[in-house]
mmCIF file of C-alpha atoms in Angstrom:
data_model
loop_
_atom_site.group_PDB
_atom_site.id
_atom_site.type_symbol
_atom_site.label_atom_id
_atom_site.label_comp_id
_atom_site.label_asym_id
_atom_site.label_seq_id
_atom_site.Cartn_x
_atom_site.Cartn_y
_atom_site.Cartn_z
ATOM 1 C CA MET B 1 -0.466 -15.247 11.444
ATOM 2 C CA ALA B 2 0.838 -12.796 14.027
ATOM 3 C CA ILE B 3 2.571 -9.589 12.965
ATOM 4 C CA GLU B 4 5.911 -10.941 14.239
ATOM 5 C CA SER B 5 5.733 -13.797 11.713
ATOM 6 C CA LEU B 6 5.136 -11.698 8.629
ATOM 7 C CA VAL B 7 8.787 -11.942 7.603
ATOM 8 C CA SER B 8 8.205 -15.647 6.894
ATOM 9 C CA ILE B 9 5.521 -15.075 4.249
ATOM 10 C CA SER B 10 6.016 -17.701 1.568
ATOM 11 C CA SER B 11 7.441 -17.073 -1.879
ATOM 12 C CA GLU B 12 4.115 -18.267 -3.311
ATOM 13 C CA GLN B 13 2.256 -15.603 -1.367
ATOM 14 C CA ARG B 14 4.722 -12.881 -2.354
ATOM 15 C CA LEU B 15 4.401 -13.929 -5.988
ATOM 16 C CA PHE B 16 0.600 -13.891 -5.719
ATOM 17 C CA SER B 17 0.660 -10.372 -4.228
ATOM 18 C CA LEU B 18 3.003 -9.090 -6.916
ATOM 19 C CA GLN B 19 1.027 -10.638 -9.764
ATOM 20 C CA LYS B 20 -2.179 -9.169 -8.354
ATOM 21 C CA PHE B 21 -0.703 -5.678 -8.339
ATOM 22 C CA ILE B 22 0.557 -6.058 -11.919
ATOM 23 C CA SER B 23 -2.804 -7.437 -13.075
ATOM 24 C CA ASP B 24 -4.763 -4.665 -11.347
ATOM 25 C CA HIS B 25 -2.380 -1.914 -12.512
ATOM 26 C CA PRO B 26 -0.982 -2.940 -15.933
ATOM 27 C CA TYR B 27 0.079 0.658 -16.686
ATOM 28 C CA PHE B 28 2.508 0.828 -13.738
ATOM 29 C CA GLU B 29 6.016 2.224 -13.974
ATOM 30 C CA LEU B 30 8.920 1.195 -11.744
ATOM 31 C CA GLN B 31 8.315 4.251 -9.580
ATOM 32 C CA ASP B 32 4.742 3.080 -8.938
ATOM 33 C CA ILE B 33 5.690 -0.408 -7.856
ATOM 34 C CA TYR B 34 8.441 1.063 -5.667
ATOM 35 C CA LYS B 35 5.862 3.336 -4.041
ATOM 36 C CA TRP B 36 3.451 0.420 -3.559
ATOM 37 C CA LEU B 37 6.194 -1.646 -1.931
ATOM 38 C CA TYR B 38 7.377 1.306 0.198
ATOM 39 C CA PHE B 39 3.882 1.987 1.533
ATOM 40 C CA GLY B 40 3.489 -1.714 2.238
ATOM 41 C CA GLU B 41 6.653 -1.891 4.330
ATOM 42 C CA PHE B 42 6.805 1.500 6.063
ATOM 43 C CA GLY B 43 3.368 3.084 5.814
ATOM 44 C CA PHE B 44 3.185 6.841 5.233
ATOM 45 C CA GLU B 45 6.025 8.231 7.347
ATOM 46 C CA GLU B 46 5.533 11.892 6.474
ATOM 47 C CA GLN B 47 1.869 11.649 7.398
ATOM 48 C CA VAL B 48 2.682 10.152 10.800
ATOM 49 C CA SER B 49 5.136 12.954 11.547
ATOM 50 C CA TYR B 50 2.532 15.536 10.577
ATOM 51 C CA LEU B 51 -0.099 13.951 12.780
ATOM 52 C CA LYS B 52 2.149 13.910 15.824
ATOM 53 C CA LYS B 53 2.987 17.571 15.363
ATOM 54 C CA GLU B 54 -0.593 18.718 14.845
ATOM 55 C CA LYS B 55 -2.312 16.256 17.239
ATOM 56 C CA GLY B 56 -4.645 14.967 14.520
ATOM 57 C CA LYS B 57 -7.195 17.789 14.342
ATOM 58 C CA PRO B 58 -5.983 19.257 11.014
ATOM 59 C CA GLU B 59 -5.927 15.746 9.560
ATOM 60 C CA LEU B 60 -9.620 15.357 10.344
ATOM 61 C CA HIS B 61 -10.333 18.521 8.369
ATOM 62 C CA LYS B 62 -8.085 17.343 5.564
ATOM 63 C CA ILE B 63 -9.909 14.015 5.302
ATOM 64 C CA LEU B 64 -13.291 15.738 5.277
ATOM 65 C CA ASP B 65 -12.046 18.044 2.517
ATOM 66 C CA ASP B 66 -10.869 15.032 0.483
ATOM 67 C CA ILE B 67 -14.249 13.340 0.870
ATOM 68 C CA LYS B 68 -16.061 16.518 -0.140
ATOM 69 C CA PHE B 69 -13.786 16.922 -3.162
ATOM 70 C CA GLU B 70 -14.685 13.429 -4.370
ATOM 71 C CA LYS B 71 -18.423 13.810 -3.858
ATOM 72 C CA ASN B 72 -19.313 14.273 -7.522
ATOM 73 C CA ILE B 73 -16.686 12.135 -9.255
ATOM 74 C CA ASN B 74 -16.789 8.464 -10.188
ATOM 75 C CA LYS B 75 -14.946 6.289 -7.692
ATOM 76 C CA LYS B 76 -14.192 2.617 -7.238
ATOM 77 C CA GLU B 77 -16.589 1.045 -4.769
ATOM 78 C CA ILE B 78 -13.858 -0.632 -2.748
ATOM 79 C CA VAL B 79 -12.803 0.142 0.805
ATOM 80 C CA TRP B 80 -9.194 -1.014 0.784
ATOM 81 C CA MET B 81 -6.317 -2.197 -1.366
ATOM 82 C CA PRO B 82 -3.347 -4.388 -0.363
ATOM 83 C CA LEU B 83 0.100 -2.819 -0.311
ATOM 84 C CA GLY B 84 3.501 -4.414 -0.780
ATOM 85 C CA LEU B 85 4.563 -7.967 -0.002
ATOM 86 C CA SER B 86 4.857 -7.972 3.792
ATOM 87 C CA PHE B 87 1.196 -7.662 4.901
ATOM 88 C CA ARG B 88 1.922 -4.696 7.166
ATOM 89 C CA PHE B 89 -0.237 -1.935 5.678
ATOM 90 C CA VAL B 90 -3.306 -1.389 3.521
ATOM 91 C CA MET B 91 -4.577 1.591 1.559
ATOM 92 C CA VAL B 92 -8.043 2.741 2.690
ATOM 93 C CA PHE B 93 -10.155 4.746 0.243
ATOM 94 C CA LEU B 94 -11.759 7.641 2.068
ATOM 95 C CA SER B 95 -15.040 8.145 0.240
ATOM 96 C CA GLU B 96 -16.068 4.497 0.311
ATOM 97 C CA TYR B 97 -14.919 4.146 3.917
ATOM 98 C CA HIS B 98 -17.071 7.141 4.821
ATOM 99 C CA ARG B 99 -20.016 5.880 2.755
ATOM 100 C CA ARG B 100 -19.980 2.697 4.840
ATOM 101 C CA GLU B 101 -20.411 4.938 7.914
ATOM 102 C CA CYS B 102 -17.026 4.078 9.400
ATOM 103 C CA PRO B 103 -15.639 6.616 11.922
ATOM 104 C CA ILE B 104 -13.011 8.982 10.588
ATOM 105 C CA ASN B 105 -11.428 9.446 14.005
ATOM 106 C CA ARG B 106 -10.775 5.705 14.107
ATOM 107 C CA LEU B 107 -8.926 5.958 10.809
ATOM 108 C CA ILE B 108 -6.790 8.782 12.172
ATOM 109 C CA ASN B 109 -6.008 6.737 15.264
ATOM 110 C CA LEU B 110 -4.867 3.826 13.094
ATOM 111 C CA MET B 111 -2.659 6.154 11.065
ATOM 112 C CA GLU B 112 -1.016 7.426 14.235
ATOM 113 C CA ARG B 113 -0.083 3.871 15.205
ATOM 114 C CA THR B 114 1.948 3.325 12.048
ATOM 115 C CA PRO B 115 5.425 3.327 13.720
ATOM 116 C CA ALA B 116 4.701 0.132 15.692
ATOM 117 C CA PHE B 117 4.080 -1.786 12.459
ATOM 118 C CA GLN B 118 6.836 -0.517 10.196
ATOM 119 C CA GLY B 119 9.201 -3.011 8.622
ATOM 120 C CA THR B 120 12.928 -2.796 7.966
ATOM 121 C CA ARG B 121 15.170 -1.464 5.233
ATOM 122 C CA MET B 122 16.692 -4.920 4.783
ATOM 123 C CA HIS B 123 13.302 -6.554 4.266
ATOM 124 C CA PHE B 124 12.296 -3.843 1.809
ATOM 125 C CA LYS B 125 15.450 -4.381 -0.244
ATOM 126 C CA LEU B 126 14.963 -8.146 -0.278
ATOM 127 C CA ASP B 127 11.411 -7.699 -1.565
ATOM 128 C CA TRP B 128 12.601 -5.176 -4.143
ATOM 129 C CA GLY B 129 15.105 -7.758 -5.363
ATOM 130 C CA PHE B 130 12.290 -10.312 -5.599
ATOM 131 C CA ILE B 131 10.221 -7.873 -7.673
ATOM 132 C CA LYS B 132 13.165 -6.976 -9.896
ATOM 133 C CA GLU B 133 13.942 -10.611 -10.670
ATOM 134 C CA TYR B 134 10.321 -11.405 -11.502
ATOM 135 C CA ILE B 135 9.756 -8.380 -13.751
ATOM 136 C CA ILE B 136 13.010 -8.758 -15.680
ATOM 137 C CA LYS B 137 12.198 -12.424 -16.325
ATOM 138 C CA ASN B 138 8.483 -12.105 -17.054
ATOM 139 C CA LEU B 139 7.938 -8.552 -18.358
ATOM 140 C CA LYS B 140 11.014 -8.244 -20.563
ATOM 141 C CA ASP B 141 8.948 -6.515 -23.253
ATOM 142 C CA ARG B 142 8.472 -3.593 -20.840
ATOM 143 C CA PHE B 143 11.442 -3.544 -18.466
ATOM 144 C CA VAL B 144 15.025 -4.763 -18.640
ATOM 145 C CA LYS B 145 17.795 -4.784 -16.076
ATOM 146 C CA GLN B 146 19.084 -1.403 -17.230
ATOM 147 C CA ASP B 147 15.690 0.170 -16.524
ATOM 148 C CA PHE B 148 16.027 -0.876 -12.891
ATOM 149 C CA TYR B 149 19.626 0.357 -12.675
ATOM 150 C CA GLY B 150 18.604 3.705 -14.169
ATOM 151 C CA PHE B 151 15.676 4.086 -11.760
ATOM 152 C CA GLU B 152 17.760 3.120 -8.731
ATOM 153 C CA ASP B 153 20.511 5.577 -9.679
ATOM 154 C CA ARG B 154 18.003 8.371 -10.280
ATOM 155 C CA ILE B 155 16.371 8.114 -6.855
ATOM 156 C CA ASN B 156 19.528 7.159 -4.921
ATOM 157 C CA PHE B 157 18.014 3.781 -4.023
ATOM 158 C CA HIS B 158 20.590 3.081 -1.311
ATOM 159 C CA SER B 159 18.911 5.666 0.943
ATOM 160 C CA LEU B 160 15.371 4.380 0.181
ATOM 161 C CA PRO B 161 13.809 7.811 -0.374
ATOM 162 C CA PRO B 162 10.002 8.098 -0.494
ATOM 163 C CA GLN B 163 8.606 8.605 -4.001
ATOM 164 C CA ASP B 164 5.264 9.680 -5.426
ATOM 165 C CA PHE B 165 3.060 7.644 -7.722
ATOM 166 C CA THR B 166 3.431 8.707 -11.357
ATOM 167 C CA ASN B 167 0.843 10.968 -12.947
ATOM 168 C CA ASP B 168 -0.357 8.126 -15.174
ATOM 169 C CA TYR B 169 -0.937 5.906 -12.142
ATOM 170 C CA LEU B 170 -2.834 8.699 -10.364
ATOM 171 C CA ASN B 171 -4.944 9.342 -13.452
ATOM 172 C CA HIS B 172 -6.046 5.707 -13.340
ATOM 173 C CA ASN B 173 -6.430 5.780 -9.539
ATOM 174 C CA PRO B 174 -7.645 9.255 -8.528
ATOM 175 C CA GLU B 175 -9.304 8.153 -5.279
ATOM 176 C CA LYS B 176 -8.205 9.834 -2.051
ATOM 177 C CA TYR B 177 -6.758 7.434 0.484
ATOM 178 C CA ARG B 178 -4.866 6.932 3.733
ATOM 179 C CA VAL B 179 -2.445 4.156 4.694
ATOM 180 C CA VAL B 180 -3.002 2.250 7.934
ATOM 181 C CA PRO B 181 -1.667 -0.905 9.643
ATOM 182 C CA ARG B 182 -3.358 -3.936 8.146
ATOM 183 C CA LYS B 183 -3.591 -5.924 11.376
ATOM 184 C CA LEU B 184 -5.372 -3.124 13.237
ATOM 185 C CA PHE B 185 -7.649 -2.261 10.340
ATOM 186 C CA PHE B 186 -9.077 -5.774 10.165
ATOM 187 C CA GLU B 187 -9.270 -6.076 13.930
ATOM 188 C CA PHE B 188 -11.600 -3.075 14.001
ATOM 189 C CA PHE B 189 -13.333 -3.824 10.674
ATOM 190 C CA PRO B 190 -13.387 -7.610 10.181
ATOM 191 C CA GLU B 191 -16.321 -7.237 7.809
ATOM 192 C CA PHE B 192 -13.950 -5.867 5.187
ATOM 193 C CA GLN B 193 -11.556 -8.814 5.305
ATOM 194 C CA ASP B 194 -12.464 -10.709 2.132
ATOM 195 C CA TYR B 195 -9.110 -12.511 1.757
ATOM 196 C CA GLN B 196 -8.882 -11.280 -1.830
ATOM 197 C CA ASP B 197 -5.098 -11.002 -1.607
ATOM 198 C CA ILE B 198 -4.396 -14.280 0.210
ATOM 199 C CA PHE B 199 -2.811 -17.019 -1.882
ATOM 200 C CA ASN B 200 -4.006 -19.990 0.160
ATOM 201 C CA LYS B 201 -7.685 -19.468 0.936
ATOM 202 C CA LYS B 202 -8.357 -22.856 2.533
ATOM 203 C CA ALA B 203 -10.224 -22.574 5.820
ATOM 204 C CA GLY B 204 -7.917 -22.495 8.809
ATOM 205 C CA ASP B 205 -4.825 -21.847 6.692
ATOM 206 C CA SER B 206 -4.917 -18.072 6.335
ATOM 207 C CA LEU B 207 -1.806 -15.945 6.654
ATOM 208 C CA ILE B 208 -3.481 -13.714 9.177
ATOM 209 C CA ASP B 209 -5.414 -16.175 11.332
#
């Protein structure tokens, strides 16, 4: 499916993506799922601004420092993780990406191309409503409607401010990462496309074919 058609992703696929995140990250808080959805719709806006200003060279050093920092710690042996419900961006884990001998400058180039793939505030809010409805109905032992209202008031949800992952989430997921456009990432690295986050895996019926 072309990038222009991503807004028509089925409810079944959105549900599959959401359930996968919840299953993979059962300790999540509302702030974490907001962050996951935000990354998935908009990418890492602050990072893009920084790259434009500094022309990428400091980011290369920063990535190398992150890889060096992780050298002697246990890490997940995965290259990427899906983000959000709109299939716009993925999270790429630096150490495993580097271990597979993938070029760091290519990753930086993909990061710089984020603006062309960003979604819309309206689409983000629709997906947030989808998430809210599912969680209130199916995870009522953890979150109720008032939890969402309290979170939205606290962050001034109307303005869609960026948020950080919670400390508990980061403790479970300490790997260093960067966020890049999904379409471009798999165009350059098709070997990593395992369709793990695609609901309908029948041949010839992929969301991204």
